[in-house]
Amino acid sequence: MASADAPATPVKKAKVKHSAELPVESPIRITTRKPDKHLASRDQFTIVNDFTADLMQTNIGENNNKFYIIQLLQSTQSRYLVFTRWGRLGDVGQQQLVDCGDSLDKAMQLFEKKFKDKTKNNWCDRYAFVKRDFQYQLVELDASESGDGGGGGDAAMGKLSAAQIEKGQAVLEKLKTAIQQDPNAVTALSGEYYSLIPTLSGRQRPPPLTTMERIEEKAALLGTSAFALSKPCTSENRQAIRKYFSYLRVFLEAMCRMPQKEQTLWRGVSVDLFDAYEEGKIITWWGVSSCTSDENVARNFMRSCGGSCTLLRVKCKTAMDISVLSMFPGEKECLLAPGTQLRVLQRVRHGNIAEIDVEEVGRAI
């Protein structure tokens, strides 16, 4: 599950001039990004510097919802290759691997040519990227993205950066105005939103965002906003929530429109809650609480935190399943509203892991 802290806006990187000699101090090396997960024997390759581009194009009128991935790779034999994969979002699609031998210069030229062919932008200008009509949009992924997203798979293009999500939010604001003042612009703006915030739609065309309800739903489900909201919700300084009142209203209204059901959920957290969660105690979760219906998802997140952690099993009455709307449907994410109250049923400790059972008993707001 995602962290409750909103990711920081990425630091703008210096432009990279084309050169066969990569300056050590110039581009920021993406150390966590792996080659595309659908590349055979990908463990034999590494991405050269930051030469990886995730592109997306949605045209609702033409039922286009397609991705294009470009990566410049170096093999364990010190050969340079350019990998591309493309297709409809959600499909594995097609792929190509071009071997440029020991020539880094040749590989860089090919990478930059493919990038310009698809976007009409130069690679060296990517930090001032301008979306061109009928061309691909550059999608900025979070620095923690491992490379296991992208086209096929549950995470669509991968975990988006905070800046990318902010761009999507800006388009939603344009859509609110367009619905009232320029309905003819709604379809194009909807395509712009889906290009920035890749969304799986199967073989169907992505639905135009033609109503305020749909826009509010998208705004509520852009995960970074929910997590940014959680911090002031849980702060002892209640004044910190004031600037979020408008968003909180929209968020709660969107949640009220969603079906709620009784089910058991799981939540993994990176702190030890054993002492705080005494049996019989009523706990209030003031933040927007993200849980999962898949125990393995919660356990895997908990293990990835390292150190002491807690696994909560939550017997819910008002769980809202957002997995079909999420950018990460494989996480089987469900939300609990701010102010959800829970009674602690039992707790047990296994080494550095606290396992706690709670049940929903009401809501404080």
Short mmCIF file of N, CA and C in Angstrom, two decimals, residues 150-260:
data_model
loop_
_atom_site.label_atom_id
_atom_site.label_comp_id
_atom_site.label_asym_id
_atom_site.label_seq_id
_atom_site.Cartn_x
_atom_site.Cartn_y
_atom_site.Cartn_z
N GLY A 150 3.88 -0.39 -16.37
CA GLY A 150 4.14 -0.10 -17.78
C GLY A 150 3.37 -0.95 -18.73
N GLY A 151 2.22 -0.45 -19.18
CA GLY A 151 1.44 -1.12 -20.19
C GLY A 151 0.69 -2.29 -19.64
N GLY A 152 1.28 -3.46 -19.63
CA GLY A 152 0.63 -4.62 -19.03
C GLY A 152 0.86 -4.62 -17.55
N GLY A 153 -0.07 -5.19 -16.81
CA GLY A 153 0.12 -5.27 -15.37
C GLY A 153 -0.83 -4.38 -14.62
N ASP A 154 -0.87 -4.56 -13.33
CA ASP A 154 -1.88 -3.92 -12.51
C ASP A 154 -1.65 -2.43 -12.31
N ALA A 155 -0.43 -1.96 -12.46
CA ALA A 155 -0.14 -0.57 -12.14
C ALA A 155 -0.16 0.34 -13.36
N ALA A 156 -0.76 -0.14 -14.47
CA ALA A 156 -0.82 0.64 -15.71
C ALA A 156 0.59 1.09 -16.08
N MET A 157 0.87 2.39 -16.08
CA MET A 157 2.20 2.84 -16.46
C MET A 157 3.19 2.81 -15.30
N GLY A 158 2.72 2.60 -14.09
CA GLY A 158 3.59 2.62 -12.92
C GLY A 158 3.15 3.72 -11.96
N LYS A 159 3.85 3.84 -10.85
CA LYS A 159 3.50 4.83 -9.84
C LYS A 159 3.85 6.23 -10.33
N LEU A 160 2.85 7.10 -10.41
CA LEU A 160 3.04 8.44 -10.93
C LEU A 160 3.69 9.36 -9.89
N SER A 161 4.43 10.34 -10.39
CA SER A 161 5.05 11.31 -9.49
C SER A 161 3.99 12.29 -8.99
N ALA A 162 4.32 13.00 -7.92
CA ALA A 162 3.41 14.02 -7.39
C ALA A 162 3.15 15.10 -8.43
N ALA A 163 4.19 15.50 -9.16
CA ALA A 163 4.03 16.53 -10.18
C ALA A 163 3.09 16.07 -11.29
N GLN A 164 3.18 14.79 -11.66
CA GLN A 164 2.30 14.26 -12.71
C GLN A 164 0.85 14.29 -12.25
N ILE A 165 0.61 13.91 -11.01
CA ILE A 165 -0.76 13.91 -10.49
C ILE A 165 -1.30 15.33 -10.41
N GLU A 166 -0.44 16.28 -10.07
CA GLU A 166 -0.88 17.69 -10.05
C GLU A 166 -1.32 18.16 -11.43
N LYS A 167 -0.63 17.68 -12.47
CA LYS A 167 -1.04 18.03 -13.83
C LYS A 167 -2.43 17.48 -14.14
N GLY A 168 -2.67 16.26 -13.68
CA GLY A 168 -4.00 15.67 -13.87
C GLY A 168 -5.07 16.46 -13.14
N GLN A 169 -4.75 16.90 -11.93
CA GLN A 169 -5.70 17.70 -11.16
C GLN A 169 -6.01 19.02 -11.86
N ALA A 170 -5.01 19.61 -12.49
CA ALA A 170 -5.22 20.87 -13.21
C ALA A 170 -6.19 20.68 -14.38
N VAL A 171 -6.09 19.54 -15.06
CA VAL A 171 -7.02 19.26 -16.16
C VAL A 171 -8.43 19.06 -15.64
N LEU A 172 -8.57 18.44 -14.47
CA LEU A 172 -9.90 18.28 -13.88
C LEU A 172 -10.55 19.64 -13.61
N GLU A 173 -9.73 20.61 -13.19
CA GLU A 173 -10.26 21.96 -12.98
C GLU A 173 -10.74 22.56 -14.29
N LYS A 174 -9.99 22.34 -15.37
CA LYS A 174 -10.42 22.82 -16.69
C LYS A 174 -11.72 22.16 -17.11
N LEU A 175 -11.86 20.87 -16.78
CA LEU A 175 -13.08 20.14 -17.14
C LEU A 175 -14.30 20.71 -16.42
N LYS A 176 -14.14 21.10 -15.17
CA LYS A 176 -15.26 21.68 -14.42
C LYS A 176 -15.78 22.94 -15.12
N THR A 177 -14.85 23.75 -15.61
CA THR A 177 -15.23 24.97 -16.32
C THR A 177 -15.86 24.62 -17.67
N ALA A 178 -15.26 23.65 -18.38
CA ALA A 178 -15.75 23.29 -19.72
C ALA A 178 -17.16 22.76 -19.68
N ILE A 179 -17.51 21.97 -18.67
CA ILE A 179 -18.87 21.43 -18.57
C ILE A 179 -19.90 22.55 -18.56
N GLN A 180 -19.56 23.64 -17.90
CA GLN A 180 -20.48 24.77 -17.78
C GLN A 180 -20.43 25.71 -18.98
N GLN A 181 -19.23 25.92 -19.53
CA GLN A 181 -19.07 26.98 -20.51
C GLN A 181 -18.73 26.52 -21.92
N ASP A 182 -18.12 25.34 -22.06
CA ASP A 182 -17.66 24.89 -23.38
C ASP A 182 -17.76 23.37 -23.48
N PRO A 183 -18.99 22.82 -23.56
CA PRO A 183 -19.17 21.36 -23.58
C PRO A 183 -18.44 20.65 -24.72
N ASN A 184 -18.21 21.37 -25.81
CA ASN A 184 -17.52 20.75 -26.95
C ASN A 184 -16.07 20.41 -26.63
N ALA A 185 -15.52 21.03 -25.60
CA ALA A 185 -14.11 20.79 -25.24
C ALA A 185 -13.93 19.62 -24.28
N VAL A 186 -15.05 19.07 -23.78
CA VAL A 186 -14.97 18.06 -22.72
C VAL A 186 -14.27 16.79 -23.18
N THR A 187 -14.59 16.32 -24.40
CA THR A 187 -13.98 15.07 -24.87
C THR A 187 -12.47 15.20 -25.01
N ALA A 188 -12.02 16.31 -25.60
CA ALA A 188 -10.58 16.51 -25.77
C ALA A 188 -9.88 16.64 -24.42
N LEU A 189 -10.49 17.36 -23.49
CA LEU A 189 -9.89 17.51 -22.16
C LEU A 189 -9.88 16.18 -21.42
N SER A 190 -10.90 15.36 -21.63
CA SER A 190 -10.91 14.04 -21.00
C SER A 190 -9.76 13.19 -21.52
N GLY A 191 -9.50 13.28 -22.83
CA GLY A 191 -8.36 12.58 -23.40
C GLY A 191 -7.04 13.09 -22.83
N GLU A 192 -6.97 14.41 -22.62
CA GLU A 192 -5.76 14.99 -22.01
C GLU A 192 -5.55 14.45 -20.60
N TYR A 193 -6.66 14.33 -19.84
CA TYR A 193 -6.56 13.79 -18.48
C TYR A 193 -6.05 12.35 -18.50
N TYR A 194 -6.62 11.51 -19.37
CA TYR A 194 -6.22 10.11 -19.42
C TYR A 194 -4.80 9.93 -19.94
N SER A 195 -4.32 10.87 -20.75
CA SER A 195 -2.93 10.81 -21.20
C SER A 195 -1.97 11.11 -20.06
N LEU A 196 -2.39 12.00 -19.16
CA LEU A 196 -1.57 12.35 -18.01
C LEU A 196 -1.70 11.34 -16.88
N ILE A 197 -2.90 10.81 -16.70
CA ILE A 197 -3.19 9.84 -15.63
C ILE A 197 -3.65 8.55 -16.30
N PRO A 198 -2.72 7.71 -16.75
CA PRO A 198 -3.09 6.50 -17.49
C PRO A 198 -4.10 5.65 -16.72
N THR A 199 -5.18 5.29 -17.41
CA THR A 199 -6.30 4.59 -16.78
C THR A 199 -6.72 3.42 -17.65
N LEU A 200 -6.74 2.24 -17.07
CA LEU A 200 -7.14 1.05 -17.81
C LEU A 200 -8.61 1.12 -18.18
N SER A 201 -8.93 0.74 -19.43
CA SER A 201 -10.33 0.73 -19.88
C SER A 201 -10.65 -0.51 -20.70
N GLY A 202 -9.75 -1.50 -20.69
CA GLY A 202 -9.98 -2.70 -21.49
C GLY A 202 -10.02 -2.36 -22.96
N ARG A 203 -10.96 -2.98 -23.69
CA ARG A 203 -11.10 -2.69 -25.12
C ARG A 203 -12.07 -1.53 -25.36
N GLN A 204 -12.70 -1.06 -24.27
CA GLN A 204 -13.64 0.04 -24.40
C GLN A 204 -12.90 1.38 -24.43
N ARG A 205 -13.51 2.36 -25.05
CA ARG A 205 -12.90 3.69 -25.02
C ARG A 205 -13.03 4.28 -23.63
N PRO A 206 -12.03 4.98 -23.14
CA PRO A 206 -12.15 5.59 -21.82
C PRO A 206 -13.35 6.53 -21.79
N PRO A 207 -14.14 6.50 -20.74
CA PRO A 207 -15.37 7.32 -20.71
C PRO A 207 -15.06 8.81 -20.58
N PRO A 208 -15.68 9.65 -21.43
CA PRO A 208 -15.49 11.10 -21.27
C PRO A 208 -15.99 11.55 -19.91
N LEU A 209 -15.31 12.52 -19.34
CA LEU A 209 -15.68 13.03 -18.02
C LEU A 209 -16.69 14.16 -18.21
N THR A 210 -17.94 13.77 -18.43
CA THR A 210 -18.97 14.71 -18.87
C THR A 210 -19.84 15.25 -17.74
N THR A 211 -19.66 14.76 -16.53
CA THR A 211 -20.48 15.22 -15.42
C THR A 211 -19.59 15.62 -14.24
N MET A 212 -20.14 16.47 -13.38
CA MET A 212 -19.39 16.87 -12.19
C MET A 212 -19.16 15.67 -11.28
N GLU A 213 -20.09 14.73 -11.29
CA GLU A 213 -19.93 13.54 -10.44
C GLU A 213 -18.70 12.74 -10.86
N ARG A 214 -18.52 12.56 -12.18
CA ARG A 214 -17.35 11.81 -12.64
C ARG A 214 -16.06 12.55 -12.33
N ILE A 215 -16.08 13.86 -12.48
CA ILE A 215 -14.89 14.64 -12.19
C ILE A 215 -14.57 14.58 -10.70
N GLU A 216 -15.59 14.71 -9.86
CA GLU A 216 -15.38 14.63 -8.41
C GLU A 216 -14.84 13.26 -8.01
N GLU A 217 -15.32 12.24 -8.69
CA GLU A 217 -14.84 10.88 -8.41
C GLU A 217 -13.36 10.76 -8.72
N LYS A 218 -12.95 11.29 -9.89
CA LYS A 218 -11.54 11.24 -10.26
C LYS A 218 -10.68 12.05 -9.29
N ALA A 219 -11.19 13.23 -8.90
CA ALA A 219 -10.44 14.07 -7.96
C ALA A 219 -10.25 13.35 -6.63
N ALA A 220 -11.31 12.67 -6.18
CA ALA A 220 -11.23 11.99 -4.89
C ALA A 220 -10.29 10.81 -4.92
N LEU A 221 -10.14 10.21 -6.09
CA LEU A 221 -9.36 8.97 -6.18
C LEU A 221 -7.94 9.18 -6.67
N LEU A 222 -7.55 10.44 -6.90
CA LEU A 222 -6.14 10.68 -7.17
C LEU A 222 -5.41 10.54 -5.84
N GLY A 223 -4.75 9.40 -5.66
CA GLY A 223 -4.23 9.00 -4.36
C GLY A 223 -3.45 10.05 -3.61
N THR A 224 -2.61 10.83 -4.30
CA THR A 224 -1.76 11.80 -3.60
C THR A 224 -2.59 12.79 -2.82
N SER A 225 -3.75 13.20 -3.37
CA SER A 225 -4.59 14.16 -2.66
C SER A 225 -5.12 13.57 -1.38
N ALA A 226 -5.55 12.31 -1.45
CA ALA A 226 -6.08 11.66 -0.26
C ALA A 226 -5.01 11.56 0.82
N PHE A 227 -3.78 11.22 0.41
CA PHE A 227 -2.73 11.07 1.40
C PHE A 227 -2.29 12.42 1.94
N ALA A 228 -2.30 13.46 1.08
CA ALA A 228 -1.99 14.80 1.57
C ALA A 228 -3.03 15.25 2.59
N LEU A 229 -4.27 14.85 2.37
CA LEU A 229 -5.34 15.21 3.29
C LEU A 229 -5.20 14.50 4.63
N SER A 230 -4.68 13.28 4.62
CA SER A 230 -4.60 12.50 5.85
C SER A 230 -3.74 13.17 6.91
N LYS A 231 -2.65 13.82 6.51
CA LYS A 231 -1.74 14.41 7.50
C LYS A 231 -2.43 15.50 8.33
N PRO A 232 -3.10 16.51 7.72
CA PRO A 232 -3.79 17.50 8.55
C PRO A 232 -4.98 16.91 9.30
N CYS A 233 -5.61 15.87 8.76
CA CYS A 233 -6.73 15.23 9.45
C CYS A 233 -6.30 14.62 10.77
N THR A 234 -5.06 14.09 10.79
CA THR A 234 -4.56 13.42 11.99
C THR A 234 -3.73 14.33 12.88
N SER A 235 -3.53 15.57 12.45
CA SER A 235 -2.71 16.51 13.22
C SER A 235 -3.48 17.01 14.45
N GLU A 236 -2.74 17.25 15.54
CA GLU A 236 -3.36 17.83 16.73
C GLU A 236 -3.78 19.27 16.46
N ASN A 237 -3.14 19.92 15.50
CA ASN A 237 -3.50 21.28 15.13
C ASN A 237 -4.66 21.22 14.12
N ARG A 238 -5.89 21.32 14.62
CA ARG A 238 -7.06 21.18 13.75
C ARG A 238 -7.18 22.33 12.75
N GLN A 239 -6.48 23.45 12.99
CA GLN A 239 -6.54 24.56 12.04
C GLN A 239 -5.91 24.18 10.70
N ALA A 240 -5.04 23.16 10.73
CA ALA A 240 -4.35 22.78 9.50
C ALA A 240 -5.29 22.21 8.44
N ILE A 241 -6.49 21.78 8.86
CA ILE A 241 -7.43 21.17 7.92
C ILE A 241 -8.23 22.22 7.15
N ARG A 242 -8.21 23.47 7.59
CA ARG A 242 -9.07 24.48 7.00
C ARG A 242 -8.87 24.63 5.49
N LYS A 243 -7.63 24.64 5.05
CA LYS A 243 -7.38 24.85 3.62
C LYS A 243 -7.85 23.68 2.78
N TYR A 244 -8.19 22.55 3.43
CA TYR A 244 -8.65 21.38 2.69
C TYR A 244 -10.17 21.23 2.73
N PHE A 245 -10.89 22.20 3.30
CA PHE A 245 -12.34 22.05 3.46
C PHE A 245 -13.03 21.77 2.12
N SER A 246 -12.68 22.53 1.09
CA SER A 246 -13.35 22.35 -0.20
C SER A 246 -13.09 20.95 -0.76
N TYR A 247 -11.82 20.53 -0.67
CA TYR A 247 -11.50 19.20 -1.17
C TYR A 247 -12.17 18.12 -0.31
N LEU A 248 -12.17 18.32 1.01
CA LEU A 248 -12.77 17.33 1.91
C LEU A 248 -14.26 17.16 1.61
N ARG A 249 -14.95 18.26 1.31
CA ARG A 249 -16.36 18.16 0.95
C ARG A 249 -16.55 17.32 -0.31
N VAL A 250 -15.73 17.62 -1.33
CA VAL A 250 -15.82 16.86 -2.58
C VAL A 250 -15.50 15.39 -2.35
N PHE A 251 -14.48 15.15 -1.55
CA PHE A 251 -14.05 13.78 -1.27
C PHE A 251 -15.15 12.99 -0.58
N LEU A 252 -15.74 13.58 0.46
CA LEU A 252 -16.79 12.89 1.22
C LEU A 252 -18.04 12.69 0.37
N GLU A 253 -18.37 13.66 -0.48
CA GLU A 253 -19.53 13.49 -1.35
C GLU A 253 -19.30 12.36 -2.34
N ALA A 254 -18.08 12.28 -2.87
CA ALA A 254 -17.76 11.19 -3.81
C ALA A 254 -17.84 9.84 -3.10
N MET A 255 -17.34 9.78 -1.88
CA MET A 255 -17.39 8.51 -1.14
C MET A 255 -18.84 8.10 -0.84
N CYS A 256 -19.70 9.09 -0.57
CA CYS A 256 -21.10 8.78 -0.27
C CYS A 256 -21.82 8.18 -1.47
N ARG A 257 -21.34 8.49 -2.67
CA ARG A 257 -21.97 7.96 -3.89
C ARG A 257 -21.52 6.53 -4.21
N MET A 258 -20.50 6.08 -3.51
CA MET A 258 -19.96 4.76 -3.80
C MET A 258 -20.63 3.70 -2.93
N PRO A 259 -20.81 2.47 -3.47
CA PRO A 259 -21.41 1.40 -2.66
C PRO A 259 -20.51 1.04 -1.48
N GLN A 260 -21.14 0.74 -0.35
CA GLN A 260 -20.43 0.34 0.85
C GLN A 260 -20.86 -1.06 1.24
#
